Amino acid sequence: MLTDIEIAQAAEMKHIKEVALSLGIVEDELEYYGKYKAKLSDDLIKRVKNNKNGKLVLVTAINPTPAGEGKTTTTVGLGDAMSLIGKKCLLALREPSLGPVMGVKGGAAGGGYAQVVPMEDINLHFTGDMHAITAANNLLSAMIDNHIHQGNQLDIDVTNIVWKRVLDMNDRALRNVIVSLGGKINGVPREDGFMITVASEIMAILCLANDIDDLKYRLGEIIIGYNRSGEPVYVKELNAQGAMTALLKDAIKPNLVQTLANTPCLIHGGPFANIAHGCNSVIATNLALKLSDYVITEAGFGADLGAEKFMDIKCRFAGLKPDAVVIVATVRALKYNGGVAKPDLKAPNVEALKKGVVNLKKHIENMQQYKVPVIVALNKFDTDSDDEVRAVIDACAQYNVEVSLSEVFAKGGEGGIDLANKVVSAIENIPSNYEPLYDVNLSIKEKIDVIVKKIYGGKGAVYTTKANKQIEQLEKFGLDKKPVCMAKTQYSLSDNPALLGRPENFEITVSKVRVSNGAGFIVVETGDIMVMPGLPKMPAANNIDIDSDGKITGLF
């Protein structure tokens, strides 16, 4: 079979104005980035704001494994399948980060015959949104250090600055740095560090803001650190929010592209789900709901991370009410959760699958807690035996959940028609009574406890001395009545990536608690989570190349 990039490069793309026209978008409402990409204007958003909302479908997955699950591929294939069965459908996805693209995880444009194109552009610089977010973040960092150098009128405590610089690349060498070395002219030396851009609070704010005015307000509410009296210092006190917003004036506009089958797709925003809240922008999702009858969106990593944050953070802030949830799984990944080593996953092993299917069961239980219909998409491989597939179907039947065998990787939308029909049937026949899992007015520890017990299946949380002091500080300044955004390993329901399947009687270790005040949530770091990933021994960048004609190879 052809590689993903070879399939994408052979695609017959329509001019983006034709894709836009299928949604009723006129040319004056497009801002072109070449022939196959465009940003959507504020005028369009204003024009359709009173349209009736379509139905919202969230695609999530079991905990990721080295075997791969194909969540984005399923999302794209489902969108194409919805079009094939006559539904007006629009995809709403996240933008890839260069860090994983050059590292190990890969991109975020799908795979096989269920991809979003132009694939190379989307996975590389796209329309420059990531660079704009990086620039806005680092402008603030520069203004903080300049303020201190110029006399420090706000009395900022240089030992208690929580704002970090960012770079959209995996670079472990930048996790902890010293800035302003080289003498008095270069500023006041202090410890600093870098996060990956997609973990920046500015990314979260861009994805949760309703419009440019809300964006500017939220940027002003960012807490950059504390003064020497222990009080929070806000961006608005530095008067940086105006310039930061100016850098984001284009980045806030959703990007329109298409699938291999020319189904329209909005790709906008890309916060990591194991560090940040893992969902595309509220602006893009709300616009998609106004432009189509069905919106297929996704949340990052497993349902314990992206989907939980989608339900408890994004939906809460945006007033969204999802109509159905699709959980993606594979026989291979379930066998891996049952203890089978990666090289042996192709061999039939029903007993191992039955041990590993508990991971899928837990995610079904989790999503049903939100009172939303659930469908399981089983990504089909040729090596899956009938007995293994039957074991998955039987496990899901215990929850009255339908299973659809998805073959969108190999067949595109045609391989997802059964899934599309089951999604439509669930929406039409099972009422969605979505509600968040917890009240934001609970204490920080009570909210963490709810997530640990109800979503992860643990018995509670333990806190480092540092985390306890940080919680006390947030409570002191009334910054605690917000949703919590758990930063946790994606590989396990626990905070230990080695605990596969459905671990029980474990405790989550809370190592750090900080407020993303502009975004509107509290970030809870657990275990050994890193906000700046590193490259693997053999990074994907080693395989990427370009020839004299500008043709890129090796990008998946």
Coordinates of C-alpha atoms in Angstrom, one line a residue:
M1 CA 0.0 0.0 0.0
L2 CA 1.1 3.6 -0.7
T3 CA 2.4 5.7 2.2
D4 CA 0.2 8.4 3.7
I5 CA 2.1 11.1 2.0
E6 CA 2.0 9.3 -1.4
I7 CA -1.8 9.0 -1.1
A8 CA -2.1 12.6 -0.1
Q9 CA 0.1 13.9 -3.0
A10 CA -2.1 11.9 -5.5
A11 CA -5.3 13.5 -4.2
E12 CA -7.5 15.5 -6.6
M13 CA -8.2 18.5 -4.5
K14 CA -10.8 21.1 -5.3
H15 CA -10.0 24.8 -5.2
I16 CA -10.9 25.9 -1.6
K17 CA -13.5 28.3 -2.9
E18 CA -15.5 25.3 -4.2
V19 CA -15.2 23.6 -0.9
A20 CA -16.4 26.8 0.8
L21 CA -19.3 27.1 -1.6
S22 CA -20.6 23.7 -0.6
L23 CA -21.1 25.2 2.9
G24 CA -22.7 28.4 1.5
I25 CA -19.6 30.4 2.1
V26 CA -19.0 33.1 -0.5
E27 CA -15.5 34.2 -1.8
D28 CA -15.5 37.5 0.0
E29 CA -15.7 35.5 3.3
L30 CA -12.4 33.7 2.5
E31 CA -8.8 34.8 3.1
Y32 CA -6.7 32.6 0.7
Y33 CA -3.5 30.9 1.7
G34 CA -2.9 29.5 -1.7
K35 CA -5.4 27.4 -3.7
Y36 CA -6.2 24.8 -1.1
K37 CA -6.3 26.6 2.3
A38 CA -8.2 29.6 3.5
K39 CA -9.0 31.4 6.7
L40 CA -12.7 32.2 7.4
S41 CA -13.5 35.9 8.0
D42 CA -15.3 37.5 11.0
D43 CA -18.0 38.6 8.5
L44 CA -18.9 35.0 7.9
I45 CA -19.1 34.3 11.7
K46 CA -21.4 37.2 12.2
R47 CA -23.6 36.3 9.2
V48 CA -24.4 32.8 10.3
K49 CA -24.5 33.3 14.1
N50 CA -28.3 32.9 14.2
N51 CA -28.3 29.7 12.2
K52 CA -29.7 26.6 13.8
N53 CA -27.0 24.4 15.3
G54 CA -26.2 21.0 13.8
K55 CA -25.5 17.8 15.7
L56 CA -22.1 17.5 17.5
V57 CA -20.2 14.2 17.5
L58 CA -17.1 13.7 19.6
V59 CA -14.5 11.1 18.5
T60 CA -12.2 9.8 21.3
A61 CA -10.3 6.6 22.0
I62 CA -8.9 4.1 24.4
N63 CA -5.5 4.9 25.9
P64 CA -2.9 5.1 23.1
T65 CA -0.5 2.2 22.6
P66 CA 2.5 1.5 20.3
A67 CA 0.0 -0.5 18.1
G68 CA -1.8 2.7 17.2
E69 CA -5.6 3.3 17.4
G70 CA -6.3 5.6 14.4
K71 CA -8.5 8.2 16.1
T72 CA -8.0 11.1 13.7
T73 CA -8.2 8.6 10.8
T74 CA -11.5 7.4 12.1
T75 CA -12.7 11.0 12.6
V76 CA -11.9 11.9 9.0
G77 CA -13.3 8.7 7.6
L78 CA -16.5 9.2 9.5
G79 CA -16.9 12.7 8.1
D80 CA -16.5 11.3 4.6
A81 CA -18.9 8.5 5.3
M82 CA -21.5 11.0 6.6
S83 CA -21.3 12.8 3.2
L84 CA -21.7 9.5 1.4
I85 CA -25.0 8.7 3.2
G86 CA -26.3 12.2 2.3
K87 CA -25.6 14.2 5.4
K88 CA -24.3 17.7 5.3
C89 CA -21.1 17.2 7.4
L90 CA -18.2 19.3 8.5
L91 CA -15.1 18.2 10.4
A92 CA -13.6 20.3 13.2
L93 CA -10.0 19.2 14.0
R94 CA -6.9 20.4 15.8
E95 CA -3.7 21.6 14.2
P96 CA -0.6 19.4 14.4
S97 CA 2.4 20.5 16.4
L98 CA 5.8 20.4 14.8
G99 CA 7.2 18.7 17.9
P100 CA 5.4 15.3 17.4
V101 CA 5.7 15.6 13.6
M102 CA 9.5 15.7 13.9
G103 CA 9.5 13.3 16.9
V104 CA 7.6 10.1 17.2
K105 CA 3.9 10.5 17.4
G106 CA 3.3 11.7 13.8
G107 CA 0.9 14.3 12.5
A108 CA -2.8 15.0 12.9
A109 CA -4.2 14.8 9.4
G110 CA -5.4 11.2 9.5
G111 CA -4.0 8.3 7.5
G112 CA -4.4 6.0 4.5
Y113 CA -7.5 6.9 2.5
A114 CA -9.0 9.0 5.4
Q115 CA -6.8 12.1 5.4
V116 CA -7.1 15.9 5.4
V117 CA -5.2 17.7 2.7
P118 CA -2.9 19.3 1.8
M119 CA -1.2 17.0 4.2
E120 CA 2.3 18.4 4.0
D121 CA 1.1 22.0 4.7
I122 CA -1.1 21.0 7.6
N123 CA 1.6 19.0 9.3
L124 CA 4.3 21.6 8.8
H125 CA 3.7 25.4 9.0
F126 CA 0.1 25.4 7.8
T127 CA -1.2 29.0 8.0
G128 CA 1.3 30.2 10.6
D129 CA -1.0 29.9 13.7
M130 CA 1.6 28.1 15.8
H131 CA 4.2 30.7 15.0
A132 CA 1.8 33.5 15.9
I133 CA 1.1 31.8 19.3
T134 CA 4.8 31.3 19.9
A135 CA 5.5 35.0 19.1
A136 CA 2.8 36.3 21.4
N137 CA 4.0 34.0 24.2
N138 CA 7.6 35.1 23.9
L139 CA 6.7 38.8 23.5
L140 CA 5.2 38.5 27.0
S141 CA 8.4 36.8 28.2
A142 CA 10.5 39.6 26.8
M143 CA 8.2 42.2 28.4
I144 CA 8.5 40.6 31.8
D145 CA 12.3 40.5 31.8
N146 CA 12.4 44.1 30.3
H147 CA 10.1 45.3 33.1
I148 CA 12.4 43.8 35.7
H149 CA 15.5 45.3 34.0
Q150 CA 13.9 48.7 33.8
G151 CA 13.2 49.1 37.5
N152 CA 10.6 46.5 38.3
Q153 CA 7.8 48.9 39.3
L154 CA 5.5 45.9 39.9
D155 CA 8.0 44.5 42.4
I156 CA 7.9 41.1 40.6
D157 CA 9.6 38.3 42.6
V158 CA 12.2 37.0 40.1
T159 CA 12.2 33.7 42.0
N160 CA 8.4 33.3 41.5
I161 CA 7.7 33.9 37.8
V162 CA 5.5 31.1 36.5
W163 CA 5.4 32.3 32.9
K164 CA 7.6 30.2 30.5
R165 CA 9.0 30.8 27.1
V166 CA 7.8 28.3 24.3
L167 CA 9.0 26.7 21.2
D168 CA 6.9 24.4 18.9
M169 CA 9.5 21.7 18.9
N170 CA 10.5 18.8 21.1
D171 CA 13.7 20.1 22.8
R172 CA 14.6 18.6 26.2
A173 CA 17.7 20.9 26.4
L174 CA 15.4 23.9 26.9
R175 CA 13.3 22.5 29.9
N176 CA 15.4 24.5 32.4
V177 CA 17.5 27.5 31.4
I178 CA 19.1 30.5 32.9
V179 CA 18.3 33.8 31.2
S180 CA 20.0 37.3 31.3
L181 CA 23.6 36.1 31.7
G182 CA 26.5 38.3 30.6
G183 CA 26.3 41.3 32.8
K184 CA 23.9 44.0 34.0
I185 CA 23.2 45.3 30.5
N186 CA 21.5 42.0 29.7
G187 CA 19.0 42.1 32.5
V188 CA 18.5 40.3 35.8
P189 CA 19.7 36.7 35.7
R190 CA 17.0 34.2 36.7
E191 CA 15.9 30.6 36.2
D192 CA 13.5 30.1 33.3
G193 CA 12.4 27.3 31.1
F194 CA 10.6 26.4 27.8
M195 CA 7.3 24.6 27.2
I196 CA 6.2 23.3 23.9
T197 CA 3.9 25.9 22.2
V198 CA 0.8 23.7 22.3
A199 CA 1.1 23.6 26.1
S200 CA 1.1 27.4 26.3
E201 CA -1.8 29.1 28.0
I202 CA -2.0 31.3 25.0
M203 CA -2.9 28.3 22.9
A204 CA -5.6 27.4 25.5
I205 CA -6.9 30.9 25.4
L206 CA -7.1 31.1 21.6
C207 CA -9.0 27.8 21.7
L208 CA -11.5 28.9 24.4
A209 CA -12.0 32.6 23.4
N210 CA -15.3 33.5 21.7
D211 CA -14.0 36.4 19.6
I212 CA -11.1 38.8 19.5
D213 CA -12.4 41.0 22.3
D214 CA -12.7 38.0 24.6
L215 CA -9.2 36.9 23.5
K216 CA -7.7 40.3 24.5
Y217 CA -9.6 40.2 27.8
R218 CA -8.4 36.7 28.6
L219 CA -4.8 37.5 27.7
G220 CA -4.9 40.4 30.2
E221 CA -6.1 38.0 32.9
I222 CA -3.0 35.8 32.6
I223 CA -1.0 35.6 35.8
I224 CA 2.7 35.8 35.0
G225 CA 4.0 35.3 38.5
Y226 CA 3.8 36.9 42.0
N227 CA 5.3 40.0 43.6
R228 CA 7.5 40.0 46.7
S229 CA 4.3 40.3 48.8
G230 CA 3.1 37.1 47.4
E231 CA 0.3 38.7 45.3
P232 CA -0.4 37.7 41.7
V233 CA 0.9 39.9 38.8
Y234 CA -1.3 40.1 35.7
V235 CA -0.5 40.7 32.1
K236 CA -2.8 43.7 32.1
E237 CA -0.5 45.3 34.7
L238 CA 2.3 45.1 32.1
N239 CA -0.1 46.4 29.4
A240 CA 1.0 43.6 27.1
Q241 CA -2.4 42.2 26.0
G242 CA -3.0 44.7 23.2
A243 CA 0.3 43.8 21.4
M244 CA -0.2 40.1 22.0
T245 CA -3.7 40.2 20.5
A246 CA -2.4 42.1 17.5
L247 CA 0.0 39.2 16.9
L248 CA -2.9 36.8 17.0
K249 CA -5.3 38.7 14.8
D250 CA -5.1 36.2 12.0
A251 CA -4.5 33.1 14.1
I252 CA -7.9 33.5 15.8
K253 CA -9.6 32.9 12.4
P254 CA -10.5 29.2 11.6
N255 CA -8.7 27.4 8.7
L256 CA -10.7 25.7 6.0
V257 CA -9.3 22.7 4.2
Q258 CA -10.7 19.4 2.8
T259 CA -10.4 15.6 3.0
L260 CA -9.3 13.3 0.2
A261 CA -13.0 13.0 -0.7
N262 CA -13.4 16.8 -0.6
T263 CA -15.4 16.9 2.6
P264 CA -14.9 20.3 4.2
C265 CA -12.8 20.5 7.4
L266 CA -12.0 23.3 9.8
I267 CA -8.6 22.9 11.5
H268 CA -7.9 25.4 14.2
G269 CA -6.0 25.3 17.4
G270 CA -3.9 22.4 18.8
P271 CA -3.5 22.1 22.6
F272 CA -1.9 18.9 23.7
A273 CA -4.4 16.7 25.7
N274 CA -1.8 15.2 28.1
I275 CA -0.7 18.7 29.1
A276 CA -3.4 21.1 28.0
H277 CA -7.1 20.6 27.3
G278 CA -6.7 18.8 23.9
C279 CA -9.6 20.3 21.8
N280 CA -9.8 22.4 18.7
S281 CA -11.1 26.0 19.1
V282 CA -14.5 27.0 20.4
I283 CA -14.7 29.5 17.5
A284 CA -14.2 26.7 14.8
T285 CA -16.6 24.3 16.5
N286 CA -19.4 26.8 16.9
L287 CA -18.9 28.0 13.3
A288 CA -19.1 24.4 12.1
L289 CA -22.3 23.8 14.0
K290 CA -23.8 26.8 12.2
L291 CA -22.7 25.7 8.7
S292 CA -23.6 22.0 8.7
D293 CA -26.1 19.4 10.0
Y294 CA -23.4 17.2 11.6
V295 CA -20.1 18.2 13.0
I296 CA -17.5 15.5 13.7
T297 CA -14.8 16.7 16.1
E298 CA -12.1 15.0 18.2
A299 CA -10.3 15.3 21.5
G300 CA -6.7 14.3 22.0
F301 CA -5.3 11.0 23.3
G302 CA -7.6 8.7 25.3
A303 CA -11.0 9.5 26.7
D304 CA -9.5 9.9 30.2
L305 CA -7.7 13.0 28.9
G306 CA -9.1 14.7 25.8
A307 CA -12.7 13.6 26.1
E308 CA -12.9 14.4 29.9
K309 CA -11.5 17.9 29.2
F310 CA -13.8 18.3 26.2
M311 CA -16.8 17.6 28.5
D312 CA -15.7 19.4 31.6
I313 CA -13.8 22.4 30.2
K314 CA -14.7 23.1 26.6
C315 CA -18.4 22.2 26.6
R316 CA -18.8 24.0 30.0
F317 CA -17.3 27.2 28.7
A318 CA -18.8 27.2 25.2
G319 CA -22.3 26.0 26.1
L320 CA -21.9 22.9 23.8
K321 CA -24.0 19.8 24.2
P322 CA -22.6 16.8 22.4
D323 CA -25.1 14.5 20.8
A324 CA -22.9 11.4 20.6
V325 CA -19.4 10.0 21.4
V326 CA -17.5 7.6 19.3
I327 CA -14.7 5.6 21.1
V328 CA -12.0 4.2 18.8
A329 CA -10.3 1.0 19.6
T330 CA -8.4 -1.8 17.8
V331 CA -8.0 -5.5 18.5
R332 CA -4.3 -5.0 18.5
A333 CA -4.3 -2.2 21.1
L334 CA -6.7 -4.2 23.4
K335 CA -4.3 -7.2 23.2
Y336 CA -1.4 -5.0 24.1
N337 CA -3.4 -3.9 27.2
G338 CA -3.9 -7.6 27.9
G339 CA -0.1 -8.1 28.1
V340 CA 0.9 -9.1 24.5
A341 CA 4.2 -7.6 23.3
K342 CA 4.1 -5.4 20.2
P343 CA 5.9 -7.9 17.9
D344 CA 3.2 -10.6 18.8
L345 CA 0.1 -8.5 18.3
K346 CA -0.8 -9.9 14.8
A347 CA -1.2 -13.4 16.2
P348 CA -4.8 -14.3 17.4
N349 CA -5.1 -14.2 21.2
V350 CA -8.7 -14.1 22.5
E351 CA -7.7 -14.5 26.1
A352 CA -5.3 -11.6 26.0
L353 CA -7.9 -9.5 24.3
K354 CA -10.5 -10.3 27.0
K355 CA -8.0 -9.2 29.6
G356 CA -7.2 -6.0 27.7
V357 CA -10.8 -5.1 26.8
V358 CA -11.3 -3.8 30.3
N359 CA -9.6 -0.6 29.1
L360 CA -12.3 0.0 26.5
K361 CA -15.0 -0.9 29.1
K362 CA -13.7 1.8 31.5
H363 CA -13.8 4.4 28.7
I364 CA -17.3 3.4 27.8
E365 CA -18.3 3.8 31.5
N366 CA -16.6 7.1 31.7
M367 CA -18.4 8.6 28.6
Q368 CA -21.8 7.2 29.8
Q369 CA -21.3 9.2 33.0
Y370 CA -21.8 12.3 30.9
K371 CA -25.2 10.9 29.8
V372 CA -24.3 11.0 26.1
P373 CA -24.9 8.1 23.6
V374 CA -21.8 6.0 23.0
I375 CA -20.7 4.0 19.9
V376 CA -17.5 2.0 19.5
A377 CA -15.5 2.2 16.3
L378 CA -13.3 -0.9 16.0
N379 CA -10.5 -0.1 13.6
K380 CA -10.3 -3.3 11.5
F381 CA -7.1 -5.0 10.5
D382 CA -6.7 -8.1 8.3
T383 CA -5.1 -9.9 11.2
D384 CA -8.1 -9.5 13.5
S385 CA -9.8 -12.9 14.0
D386 CA -13.6 -13.3 14.0
D387 CA -13.4 -14.6 17.6
E388 CA -11.5 -11.5 18.7
V389 CA -14.0 -9.2 17.1
R390 CA -16.8 -11.1 18.6
A391 CA -15.2 -10.7 22.1
V392 CA -15.1 -6.9 21.6
I393 CA -18.8 -6.8 20.5
D394 CA -19.8 -9.0 23.4
A395 CA -18.0 -6.7 25.9
C396 CA -19.6 -3.6 24.5
A397 CA -23.1 -5.3 24.5
Q398 CA -22.8 -5.3 28.3
Y399 CA -23.2 -1.5 28.1
N400 CA -25.8 -1.6 25.3
V401 CA -23.2 0.0 23.1
E402 CA -23.1 -0.8 19.4
V403 CA -19.8 -1.7 17.7
S404 CA -19.0 -0.8 14.1
L405 CA -16.1 -2.3 12.2
S406 CA -14.3 0.6 10.6
E407 CA -12.2 0.2 7.5
V408 CA -11.7 3.9 6.6
F409 CA -7.9 3.6 6.5
A410 CA -8.0 1.3 3.5
K411 CA -11.4 2.3 2.0
G412 CA -11.9 5.9 2.9
G413 CA -15.6 6.9 3.5
E414 CA -16.9 3.7 2.0
G415 CA -15.2 1.9 5.0
G416 CA -17.1 4.0 7.5
I417 CA -20.7 3.9 6.2
D418 CA -21.8 1.4 8.8
L419 CA -20.3 3.6 11.5
A420 CA -22.0 6.7 10.0
N421 CA -25.4 5.0 10.0
K422 CA -24.9 3.9 13.6
V423 CA -24.0 7.4 14.7
V424 CA -27.0 8.9 13.0
S425 CA -29.3 6.2 14.5
A426 CA -27.9 6.8 18.0
I427 CA -28.4 10.5 17.7
E428 CA -32.0 10.1 16.4
N429 CA -33.0 7.4 18.9
I430 CA -31.1 8.0 22.1
P431 CA -31.5 11.4 23.9
S432 CA -28.3 13.2 24.9
N433 CA -28.6 14.6 28.4
Y434 CA -25.1 15.9 28.7
E435 CA -23.9 17.4 32.0
P436 CA -20.4 18.0 33.4
L437 CA -19.0 15.6 35.9
Y438 CA -18.4 18.1 38.8
D439 CA -19.3 21.6 40.1
V440 CA -16.5 24.1 39.6
N441 CA -17.3 25.5 43.1
L442 CA -16.0 22.4 44.8
S443 CA -12.5 22.8 46.2
I444 CA -9.5 22.0 44.0
K445 CA -8.8 18.7 45.8
E446 CA -12.5 17.7 45.6
K447 CA -12.5 18.3 41.9
I448 CA -9.3 16.3 41.5
D449 CA -10.8 13.5 43.6
V450 CA -13.9 13.3 41.4
I451 CA -11.7 12.9 38.2
V452 CA -9.3 10.4 39.8
K453 CA -12.1 8.2 41.2
K454 CA -14.8 8.5 38.5
I455 CA -12.6 8.8 35.3
Y456 CA -9.3 7.1 36.2
G457 CA -10.7 4.5 38.6
G458 CA -8.2 5.3 41.3
K459 CA -8.7 5.6 45.0
G460 CA -7.5 9.2 45.4
A461 CA -4.6 11.6 45.1
V462 CA -1.5 12.4 47.2
Y463 CA 0.1 15.8 47.1
T464 CA 3.7 17.0 47.2
T465 CA 4.5 19.7 49.7
K466 CA 4.9 22.1 46.8
A467 CA 1.5 21.2 45.4
N468 CA -0.2 21.8 48.7
K469 CA 1.4 25.2 49.1
Q470 CA 0.3 26.1 45.5
I471 CA -3.3 25.1 46.2
E472 CA -3.3 27.2 49.4
Q473 CA -2.0 30.2 47.4
L474 CA -4.7 29.8 44.7
E475 CA -7.4 29.5 47.4
K476 CA -6.1 32.6 49.2
F477 CA -6.6 34.7 46.1
G478 CA -10.0 33.2 45.1
L479 CA -8.5 31.5 42.0
D480 CA -9.8 28.0 42.9
K481 CA -13.4 28.0 41.5
K482 CA -12.4 26.9 38.1
P483 CA -12.4 23.5 36.2
V484 CA -9.2 21.5 36.5
C485 CA -7.1 20.4 33.6
M486 CA -5.2 17.3 34.5
A487 CA -1.6 16.9 33.0
K488 CA -1.1 13.2 33.0
T489 CA 0.5 10.4 31.0
Q490 CA -1.6 9.4 28.1
Y491 CA -0.5 5.7 28.2
S492 CA -2.4 4.7 31.3
L493 CA -5.5 5.5 33.2
S494 CA -3.1 6.1 36.2
D495 CA -0.1 8.4 36.3
N496 CA 2.2 5.5 35.7
P497 CA 2.5 4.7 32.0
A498 CA 3.4 1.1 32.8
L499 CA 0.0 0.3 34.4
L500 CA -2.0 -0.9 31.4
G501 CA -5.5 -2.2 31.1
R502 CA -7.7 -1.1 34.0
P503 CA -5.6 -0.5 37.1
E504 CA -7.2 -0.3 40.5
N505 CA -6.5 0.9 44.0
F506 CA -3.8 3.3 42.8
E507 CA -3.2 6.9 43.8
I508 CA -2.3 9.8 41.6
T509 CA 0.6 11.9 42.7
V510 CA 0.0 15.6 42.2
S511 CA 3.4 17.3 41.8
K512 CA 2.4 20.8 40.8
V513 CA -0.7 23.0 40.6
R514 CA -0.9 26.3 38.7
V515 CA -3.6 28.5 37.4
S516 CA -4.2 29.3 33.7
N517 CA -6.3 32.3 34.7
G518 CA -6.8 33.7 31.2
A519 CA -7.9 30.3 29.9
G520 CA -10.1 29.8 33.0
F521 CA -8.8 26.5 34.4
I522 CA -6.4 25.1 36.9
V523 CA -3.6 22.9 35.6
V524 CA -2.8 19.9 37.8
E525 CA 0.5 18.2 36.9
T526 CA 0.8 14.6 37.9
G527 CA 3.6 12.0 38.0
D528 CA 6.5 12.8 35.8
I529 CA 4.6 14.6 33.1
M530 CA 6.8 16.9 30.9
V531 CA 5.6 20.2 29.5
M532 CA 8.5 20.2 27.0
P533 CA 8.9 16.7 25.3
G534 CA 12.2 15.4 24.0
L535 CA 13.0 13.8 20.7
P536 CA 13.4 10.0 20.6
K537 CA 16.6 8.2 19.7
M538 CA 15.5 7.9 16.1
P539 CA 13.3 11.0 15.4
A540 CA 10.9 11.1 12.5
A541 CA 12.8 14.1 11.2
N542 CA 15.5 11.6 10.1
N543 CA 13.2 10.3 7.4
I544 CA 11.9 13.6 6.1
D545 CA 13.4 15.0 2.9
I546 CA 12.7 17.3 0.0
D547 CA 13.9 17.1 -3.6
S548 CA 14.9 19.8 -6.1
D549 CA 11.3 20.0 -7.3
G550 CA 10.0 20.8 -3.8
K551 CA 8.4 17.3 -3.3
I552 CA 8.5 16.2 0.3
T553 CA 9.0 12.6 1.2
G554 CA 9.1 10.6 4.5
L555 CA 6.3 12.6 6.2
F556 CA 4.5 9.4 7.3

